[in-house]
mmCIF file of C-alpha atoms and ligand atoms in Angstrom:
data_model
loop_
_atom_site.group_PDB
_atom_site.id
_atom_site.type_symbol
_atom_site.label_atom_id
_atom_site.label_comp_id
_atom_site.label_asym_id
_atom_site.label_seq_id
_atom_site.Cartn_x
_atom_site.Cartn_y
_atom_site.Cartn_z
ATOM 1 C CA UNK A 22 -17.543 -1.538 12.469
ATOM 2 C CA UNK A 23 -17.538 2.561 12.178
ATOM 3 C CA UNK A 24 -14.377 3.758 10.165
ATOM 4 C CA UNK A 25 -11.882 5.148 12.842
ATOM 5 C CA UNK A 26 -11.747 9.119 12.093
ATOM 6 C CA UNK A 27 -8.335 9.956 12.931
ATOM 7 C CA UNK A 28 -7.386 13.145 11.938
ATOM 8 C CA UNK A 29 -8.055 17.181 13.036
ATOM 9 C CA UNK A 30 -9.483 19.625 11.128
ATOM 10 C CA UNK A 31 -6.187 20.989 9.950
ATOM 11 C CA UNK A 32 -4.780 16.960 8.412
ATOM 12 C CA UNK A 33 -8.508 17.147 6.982
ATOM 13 C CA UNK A 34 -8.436 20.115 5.037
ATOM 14 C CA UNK A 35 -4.728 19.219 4.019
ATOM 15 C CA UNK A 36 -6.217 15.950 2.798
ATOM 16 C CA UNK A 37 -8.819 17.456 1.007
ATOM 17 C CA UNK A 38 -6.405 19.752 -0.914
ATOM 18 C CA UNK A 39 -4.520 17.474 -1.683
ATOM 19 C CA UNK A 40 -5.232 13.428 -1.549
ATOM 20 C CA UNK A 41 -6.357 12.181 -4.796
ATOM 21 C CA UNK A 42 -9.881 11.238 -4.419
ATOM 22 C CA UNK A 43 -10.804 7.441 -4.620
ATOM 23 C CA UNK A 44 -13.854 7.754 -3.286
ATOM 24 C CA UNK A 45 -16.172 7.137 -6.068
ATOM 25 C CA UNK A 46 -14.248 4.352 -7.366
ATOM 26 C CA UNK A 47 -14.364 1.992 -4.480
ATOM 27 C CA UNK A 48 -17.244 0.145 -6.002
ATOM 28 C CA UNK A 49 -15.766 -0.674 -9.481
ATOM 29 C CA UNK A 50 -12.292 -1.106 -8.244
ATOM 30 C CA UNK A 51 -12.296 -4.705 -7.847
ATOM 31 C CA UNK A 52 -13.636 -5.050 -11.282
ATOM 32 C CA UNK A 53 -11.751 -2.214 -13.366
ATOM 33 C CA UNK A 54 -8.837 -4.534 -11.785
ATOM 34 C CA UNK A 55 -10.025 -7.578 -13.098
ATOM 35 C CA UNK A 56 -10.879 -6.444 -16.101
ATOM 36 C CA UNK A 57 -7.640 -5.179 -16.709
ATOM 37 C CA UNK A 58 -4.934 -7.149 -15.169
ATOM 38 C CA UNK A 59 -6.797 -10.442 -14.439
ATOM 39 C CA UNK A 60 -5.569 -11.985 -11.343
ATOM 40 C CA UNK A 61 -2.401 -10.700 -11.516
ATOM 41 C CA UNK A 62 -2.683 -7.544 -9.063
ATOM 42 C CA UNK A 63 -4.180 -9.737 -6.246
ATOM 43 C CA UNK A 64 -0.759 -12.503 -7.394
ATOM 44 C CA UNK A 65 1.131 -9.623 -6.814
ATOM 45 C CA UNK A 66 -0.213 -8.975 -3.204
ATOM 46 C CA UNK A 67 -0.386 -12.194 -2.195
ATOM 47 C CA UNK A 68 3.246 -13.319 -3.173
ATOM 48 C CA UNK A 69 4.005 -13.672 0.386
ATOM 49 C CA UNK A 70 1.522 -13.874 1.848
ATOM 50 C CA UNK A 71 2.383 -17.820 3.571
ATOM 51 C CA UNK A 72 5.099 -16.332 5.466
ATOM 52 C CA UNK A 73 2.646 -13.638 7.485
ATOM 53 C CA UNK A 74 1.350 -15.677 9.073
ATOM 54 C CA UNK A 75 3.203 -15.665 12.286
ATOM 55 C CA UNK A 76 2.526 -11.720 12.118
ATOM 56 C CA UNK A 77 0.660 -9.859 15.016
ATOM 57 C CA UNK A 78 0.346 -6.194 14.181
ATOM 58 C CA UNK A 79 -0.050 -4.835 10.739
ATOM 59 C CA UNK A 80 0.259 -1.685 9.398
ATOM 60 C CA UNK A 81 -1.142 -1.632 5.952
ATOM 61 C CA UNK A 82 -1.105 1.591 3.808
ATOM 62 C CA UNK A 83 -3.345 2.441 1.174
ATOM 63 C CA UNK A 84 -4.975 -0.871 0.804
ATOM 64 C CA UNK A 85 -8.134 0.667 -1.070
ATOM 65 C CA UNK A 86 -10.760 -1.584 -0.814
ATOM 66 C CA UNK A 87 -9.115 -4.638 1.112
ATOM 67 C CA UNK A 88 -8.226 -7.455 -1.469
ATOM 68 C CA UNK A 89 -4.800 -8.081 0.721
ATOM 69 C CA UNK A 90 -5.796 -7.439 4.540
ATOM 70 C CA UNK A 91 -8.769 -9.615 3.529
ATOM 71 C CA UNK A 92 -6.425 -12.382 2.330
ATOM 72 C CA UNK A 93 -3.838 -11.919 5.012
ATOM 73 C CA UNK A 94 -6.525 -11.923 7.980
ATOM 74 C CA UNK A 95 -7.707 -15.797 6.422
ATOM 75 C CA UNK A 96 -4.390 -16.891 6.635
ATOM 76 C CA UNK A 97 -3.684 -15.197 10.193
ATOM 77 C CA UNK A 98 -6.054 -15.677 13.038
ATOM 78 C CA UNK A 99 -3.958 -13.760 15.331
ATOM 79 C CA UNK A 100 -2.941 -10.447 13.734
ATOM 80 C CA UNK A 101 -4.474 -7.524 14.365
ATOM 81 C CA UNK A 102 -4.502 -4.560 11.133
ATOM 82 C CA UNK A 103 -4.352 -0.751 11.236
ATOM 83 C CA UNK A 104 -5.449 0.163 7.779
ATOM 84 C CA UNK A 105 -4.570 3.744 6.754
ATOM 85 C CA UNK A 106 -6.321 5.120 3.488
ATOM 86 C CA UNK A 107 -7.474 8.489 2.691
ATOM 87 C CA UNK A 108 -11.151 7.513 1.044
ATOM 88 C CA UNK A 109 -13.286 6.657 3.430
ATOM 89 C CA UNK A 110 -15.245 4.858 0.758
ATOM 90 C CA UNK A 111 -12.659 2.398 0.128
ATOM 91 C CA UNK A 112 -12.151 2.207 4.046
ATOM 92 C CA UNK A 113 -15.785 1.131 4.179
ATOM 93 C CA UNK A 114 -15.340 -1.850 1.624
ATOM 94 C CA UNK A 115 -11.975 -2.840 3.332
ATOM 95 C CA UNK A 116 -14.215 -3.749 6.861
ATOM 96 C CA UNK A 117 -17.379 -5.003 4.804
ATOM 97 C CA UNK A 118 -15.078 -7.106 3.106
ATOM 98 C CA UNK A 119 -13.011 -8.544 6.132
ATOM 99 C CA UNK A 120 -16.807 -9.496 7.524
ATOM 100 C CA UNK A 121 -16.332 -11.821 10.615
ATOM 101 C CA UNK A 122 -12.731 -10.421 10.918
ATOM 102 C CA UNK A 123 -13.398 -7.083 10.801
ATOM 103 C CA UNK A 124 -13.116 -6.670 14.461
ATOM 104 C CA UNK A 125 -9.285 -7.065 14.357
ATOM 105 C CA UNK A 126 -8.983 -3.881 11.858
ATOM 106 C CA UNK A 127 -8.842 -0.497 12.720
ATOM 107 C CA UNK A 128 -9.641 1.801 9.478
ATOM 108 C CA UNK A 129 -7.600 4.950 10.131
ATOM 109 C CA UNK A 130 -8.933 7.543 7.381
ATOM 110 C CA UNK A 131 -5.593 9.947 7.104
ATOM 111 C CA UNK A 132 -3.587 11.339 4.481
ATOM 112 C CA UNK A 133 -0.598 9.005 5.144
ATOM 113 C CA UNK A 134 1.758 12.216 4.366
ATOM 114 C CA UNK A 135 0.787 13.767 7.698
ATOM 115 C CA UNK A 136 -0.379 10.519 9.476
ATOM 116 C CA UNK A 137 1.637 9.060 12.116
ATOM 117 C CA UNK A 138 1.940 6.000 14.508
ATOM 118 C CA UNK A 139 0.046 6.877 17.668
ATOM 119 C CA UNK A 140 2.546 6.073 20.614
ATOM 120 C CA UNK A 141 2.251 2.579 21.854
ATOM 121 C CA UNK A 142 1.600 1.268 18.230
ATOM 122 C CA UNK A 143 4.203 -1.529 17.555
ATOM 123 C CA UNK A 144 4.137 -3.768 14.152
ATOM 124 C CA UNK A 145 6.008 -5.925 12.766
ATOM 125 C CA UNK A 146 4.648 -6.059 9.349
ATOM 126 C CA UNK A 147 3.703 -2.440 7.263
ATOM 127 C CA UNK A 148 2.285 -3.252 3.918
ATOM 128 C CA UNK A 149 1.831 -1.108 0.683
ATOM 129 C CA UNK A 150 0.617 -2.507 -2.360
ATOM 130 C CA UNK A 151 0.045 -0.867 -5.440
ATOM 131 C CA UNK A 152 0.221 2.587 -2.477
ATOM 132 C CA UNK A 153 3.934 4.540 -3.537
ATOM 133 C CA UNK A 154 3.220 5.384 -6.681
ATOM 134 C CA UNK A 155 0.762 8.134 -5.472
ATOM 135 C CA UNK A 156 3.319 9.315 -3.841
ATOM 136 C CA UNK A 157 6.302 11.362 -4.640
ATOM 137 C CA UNK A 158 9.867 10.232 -4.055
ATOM 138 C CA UNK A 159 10.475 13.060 -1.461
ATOM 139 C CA UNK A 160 6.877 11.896 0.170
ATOM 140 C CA UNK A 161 7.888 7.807 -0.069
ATOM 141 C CA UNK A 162 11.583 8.971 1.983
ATOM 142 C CA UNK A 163 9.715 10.842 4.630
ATOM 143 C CA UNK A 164 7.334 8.012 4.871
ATOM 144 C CA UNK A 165 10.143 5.457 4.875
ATOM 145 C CA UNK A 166 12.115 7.420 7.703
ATOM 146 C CA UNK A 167 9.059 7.583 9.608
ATOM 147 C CA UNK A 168 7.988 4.162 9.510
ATOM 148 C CA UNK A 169 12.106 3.307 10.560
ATOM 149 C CA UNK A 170 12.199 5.742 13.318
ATOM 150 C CA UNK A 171 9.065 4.288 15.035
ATOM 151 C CA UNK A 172 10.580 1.303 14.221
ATOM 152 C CA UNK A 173 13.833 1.296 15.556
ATOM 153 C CA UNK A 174 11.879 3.504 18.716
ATOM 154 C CA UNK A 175 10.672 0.790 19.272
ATOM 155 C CA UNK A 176 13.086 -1.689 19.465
ATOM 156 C CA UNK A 177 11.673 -3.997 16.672
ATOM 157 C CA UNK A 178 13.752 -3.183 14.227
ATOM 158 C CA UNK A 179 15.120 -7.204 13.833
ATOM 159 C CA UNK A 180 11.443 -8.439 13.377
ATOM 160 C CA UNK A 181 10.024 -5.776 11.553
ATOM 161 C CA UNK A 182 8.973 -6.133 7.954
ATOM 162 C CA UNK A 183 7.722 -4.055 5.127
ATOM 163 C CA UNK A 184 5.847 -6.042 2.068
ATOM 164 C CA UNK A 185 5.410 -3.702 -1.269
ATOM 165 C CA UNK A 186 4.497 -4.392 -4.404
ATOM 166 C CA UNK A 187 4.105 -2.188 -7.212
ATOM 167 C CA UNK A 188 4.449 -1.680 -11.038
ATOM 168 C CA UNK A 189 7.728 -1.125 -12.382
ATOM 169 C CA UNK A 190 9.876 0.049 -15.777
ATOM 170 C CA UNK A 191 11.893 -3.179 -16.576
ATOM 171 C CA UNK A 192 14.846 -2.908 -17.881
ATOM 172 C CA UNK A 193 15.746 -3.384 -22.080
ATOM 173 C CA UNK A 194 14.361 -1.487 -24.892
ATOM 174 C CA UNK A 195 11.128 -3.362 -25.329
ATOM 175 C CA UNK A 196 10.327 -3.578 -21.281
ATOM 176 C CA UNK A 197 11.237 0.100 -20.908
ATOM 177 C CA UNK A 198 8.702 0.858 -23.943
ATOM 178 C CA UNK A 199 6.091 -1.215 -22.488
ATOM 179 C CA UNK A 200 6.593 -0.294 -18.806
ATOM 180 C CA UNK A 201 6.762 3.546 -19.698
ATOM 181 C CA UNK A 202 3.487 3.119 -22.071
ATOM 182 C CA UNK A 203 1.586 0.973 -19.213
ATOM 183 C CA UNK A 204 2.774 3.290 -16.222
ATOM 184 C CA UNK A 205 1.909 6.599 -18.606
ATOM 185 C CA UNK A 206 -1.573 5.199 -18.947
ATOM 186 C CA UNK A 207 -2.601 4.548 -15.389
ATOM 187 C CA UNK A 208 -1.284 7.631 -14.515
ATOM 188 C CA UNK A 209 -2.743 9.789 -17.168
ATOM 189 C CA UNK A 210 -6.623 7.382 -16.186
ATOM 190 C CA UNK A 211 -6.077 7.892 -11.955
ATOM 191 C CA UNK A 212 -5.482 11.634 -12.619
ATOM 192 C CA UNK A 213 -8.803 12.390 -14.530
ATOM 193 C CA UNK A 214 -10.670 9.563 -12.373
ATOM 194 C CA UNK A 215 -9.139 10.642 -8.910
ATOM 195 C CA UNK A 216 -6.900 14.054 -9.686
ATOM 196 C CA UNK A 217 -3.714 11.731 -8.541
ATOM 197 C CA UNK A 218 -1.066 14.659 -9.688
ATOM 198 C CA UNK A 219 1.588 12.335 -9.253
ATOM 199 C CA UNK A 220 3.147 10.946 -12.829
ATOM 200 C CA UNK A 221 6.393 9.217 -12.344
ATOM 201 C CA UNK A 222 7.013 6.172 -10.612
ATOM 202 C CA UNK A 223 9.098 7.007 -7.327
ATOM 203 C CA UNK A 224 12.346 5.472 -6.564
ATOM 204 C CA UNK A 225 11.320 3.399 -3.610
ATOM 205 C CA UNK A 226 13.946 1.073 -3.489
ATOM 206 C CA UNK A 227 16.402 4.460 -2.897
ATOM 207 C CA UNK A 228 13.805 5.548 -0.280
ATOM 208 C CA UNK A 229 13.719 2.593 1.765
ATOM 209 C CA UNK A 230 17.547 1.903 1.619
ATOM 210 C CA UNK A 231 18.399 5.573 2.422
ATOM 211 C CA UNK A 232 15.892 4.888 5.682
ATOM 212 C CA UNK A 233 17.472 1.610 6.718
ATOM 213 C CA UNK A 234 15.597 -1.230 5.079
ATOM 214 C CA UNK A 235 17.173 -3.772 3.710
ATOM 215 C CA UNK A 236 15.740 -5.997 0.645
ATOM 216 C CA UNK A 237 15.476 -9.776 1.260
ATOM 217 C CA UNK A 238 13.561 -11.194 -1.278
ATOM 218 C CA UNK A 239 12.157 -10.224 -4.504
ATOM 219 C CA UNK A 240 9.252 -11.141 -6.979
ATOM 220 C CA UNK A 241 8.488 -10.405 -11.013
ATOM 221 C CA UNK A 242 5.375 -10.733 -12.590
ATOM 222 C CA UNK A 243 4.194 -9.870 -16.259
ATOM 223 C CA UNK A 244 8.121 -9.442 -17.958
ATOM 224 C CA UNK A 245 8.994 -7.624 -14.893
ATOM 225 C CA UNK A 246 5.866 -4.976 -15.206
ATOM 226 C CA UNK A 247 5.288 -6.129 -11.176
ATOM 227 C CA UNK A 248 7.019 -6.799 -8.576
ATOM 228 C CA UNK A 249 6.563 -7.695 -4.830
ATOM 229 C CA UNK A 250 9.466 -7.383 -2.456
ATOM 230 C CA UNK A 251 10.210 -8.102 1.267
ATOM 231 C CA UNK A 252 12.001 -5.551 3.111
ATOM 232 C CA UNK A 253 13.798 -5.815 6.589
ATOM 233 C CA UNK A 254 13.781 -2.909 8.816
HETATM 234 C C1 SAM B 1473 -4.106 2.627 -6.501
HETATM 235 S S1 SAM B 1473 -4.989 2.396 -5.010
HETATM 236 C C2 SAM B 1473 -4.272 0.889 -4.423
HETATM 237 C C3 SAM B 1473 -5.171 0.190 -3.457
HETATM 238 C C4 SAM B 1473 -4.668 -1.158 -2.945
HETATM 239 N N1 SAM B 1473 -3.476 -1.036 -2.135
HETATM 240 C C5 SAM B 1473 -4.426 -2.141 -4.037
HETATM 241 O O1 SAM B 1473 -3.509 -2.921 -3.917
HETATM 242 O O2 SAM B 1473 -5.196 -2.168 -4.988
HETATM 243 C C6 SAM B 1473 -4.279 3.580 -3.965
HETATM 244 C C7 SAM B 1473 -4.959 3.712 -2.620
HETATM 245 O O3 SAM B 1473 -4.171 4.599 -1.858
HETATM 246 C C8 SAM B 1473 -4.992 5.588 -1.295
HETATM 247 N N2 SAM B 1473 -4.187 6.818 -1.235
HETATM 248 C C9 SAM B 1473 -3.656 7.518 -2.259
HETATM 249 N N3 SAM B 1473 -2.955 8.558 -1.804
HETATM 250 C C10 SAM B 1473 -3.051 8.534 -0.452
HETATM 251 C C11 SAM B 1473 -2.535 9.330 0.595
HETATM 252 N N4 SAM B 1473 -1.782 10.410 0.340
HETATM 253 N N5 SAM B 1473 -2.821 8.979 1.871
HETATM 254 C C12 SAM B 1473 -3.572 7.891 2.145
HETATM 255 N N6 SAM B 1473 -4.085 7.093 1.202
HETATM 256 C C13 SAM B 1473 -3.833 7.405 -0.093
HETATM 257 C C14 SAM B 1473 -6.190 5.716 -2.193
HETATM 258 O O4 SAM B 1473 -7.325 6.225 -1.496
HETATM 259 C C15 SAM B 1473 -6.368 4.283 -2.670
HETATM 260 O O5 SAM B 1473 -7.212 3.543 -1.847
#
């Protein structure tokens, strides 16, 4: 299935500016995971995963190269997934990896910070795993308010979900030192591997609140390193 191009020349060149640049990693991802987390990342994703599957539109951002709308299309024979990333690369190993299913995904190569919902999209389910932390808290609020306004334009707001996970700071002397040492070191690794600029962990929580999600349910992992949380809109 070709990768859906989805932008003009102006979101392009904005993207190229300023996107980090996953591209070249796509192939190794999988495995630079594994070798450094185990199965924990794809634990993380998946935390929820049995109660999607009543789902019928997705919207999954920055899923990289697929691990979770592979997992989520197995478990759902109905739903139907926009995937928004900006490397077409990882885009590409998202639909190779979805194989027979790859007909119910639409790859949508944007920078998400100028992307938005064509009219007539409705979900009920956005996803981003492992997808805030390149972002800045200012860029995770617009984001958030965007999402809700489409949302609530919509009229979905009741059924509408939004699945993150993420690494987090826990709280107490020796989780803050391990959390801050962890979360310095990917950052410091993604911004010579991809030029990600972005080095603190945004407050999504704040951002999604402040848009009109509310939290349901929460997950730890690894002393409260990860986290996966379901959010009503
Ligand atoms: C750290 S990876 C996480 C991938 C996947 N969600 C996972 O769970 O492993 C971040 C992904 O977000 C994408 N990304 C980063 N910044 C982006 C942006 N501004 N717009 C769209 N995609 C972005 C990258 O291309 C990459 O695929």
């Amino acid at each position: 299935m070709p990768v859906t191009k989805q932008f003009n020349l102006k979101d392009c060149e904005v993207a190229a500016y300023t996107a980090p640049n996953f591209d070249r990693l796509a192939g190794a991802y999988r495995w630079m995971e594994w070798l450094s987390f185990g199965p924990l990342l794809q634990r993380c994703r998946c935390a929820f995963l049995g109660e999607l599957r009543t789902v019928r539109r997705a919207l999954v951002l920055g899923d990289g190269d697929g691990r979770f709308t592979e997992a989520l299309l197995r478990v759902n024979f109905e739903v139907r997934v926009d995937a928004v990333d900006a490397s077409s690369a990882m885009l590409r190993a998202l639909v190779e990896r979805a194989g027979a299913d790859g007909g119910r995904v639409r790859a949508i190569v944007a920078d998400i910070r100028s992307w938005r919902p064509e009219n007539g999209d409705v979900y009920d389910l956005v996803v981003s795993h492992f997808f805030l932390d390149c972002l800045t808290a200012e860029e995770v609020e617009a984001l958030a308010g965007s999402v809700r306004l489409s949302l609530v334009r919509r009229g979905l707001t009741e059924g509408a979900q939004w699945v993150v996970s993420d690494f987090a700071v826990p709280e107490g002397w020796a989780g803050r030192l391990a959390g801050r040492l962890l979360v310095g070191f990917l950052y410091r690794a993604f911004g010579v591997l991809t030029g990600l600029r972005i080095r603190r962990l945004p407050d999504h929580a704040a951002a999604l609140k402040s848009a009109g999600f509310v939290m349901e349910r929460r997950r730890e992992m690894l002393f409260g390193l990860l986290f996966s949380e379901v959010w009503r809109g």
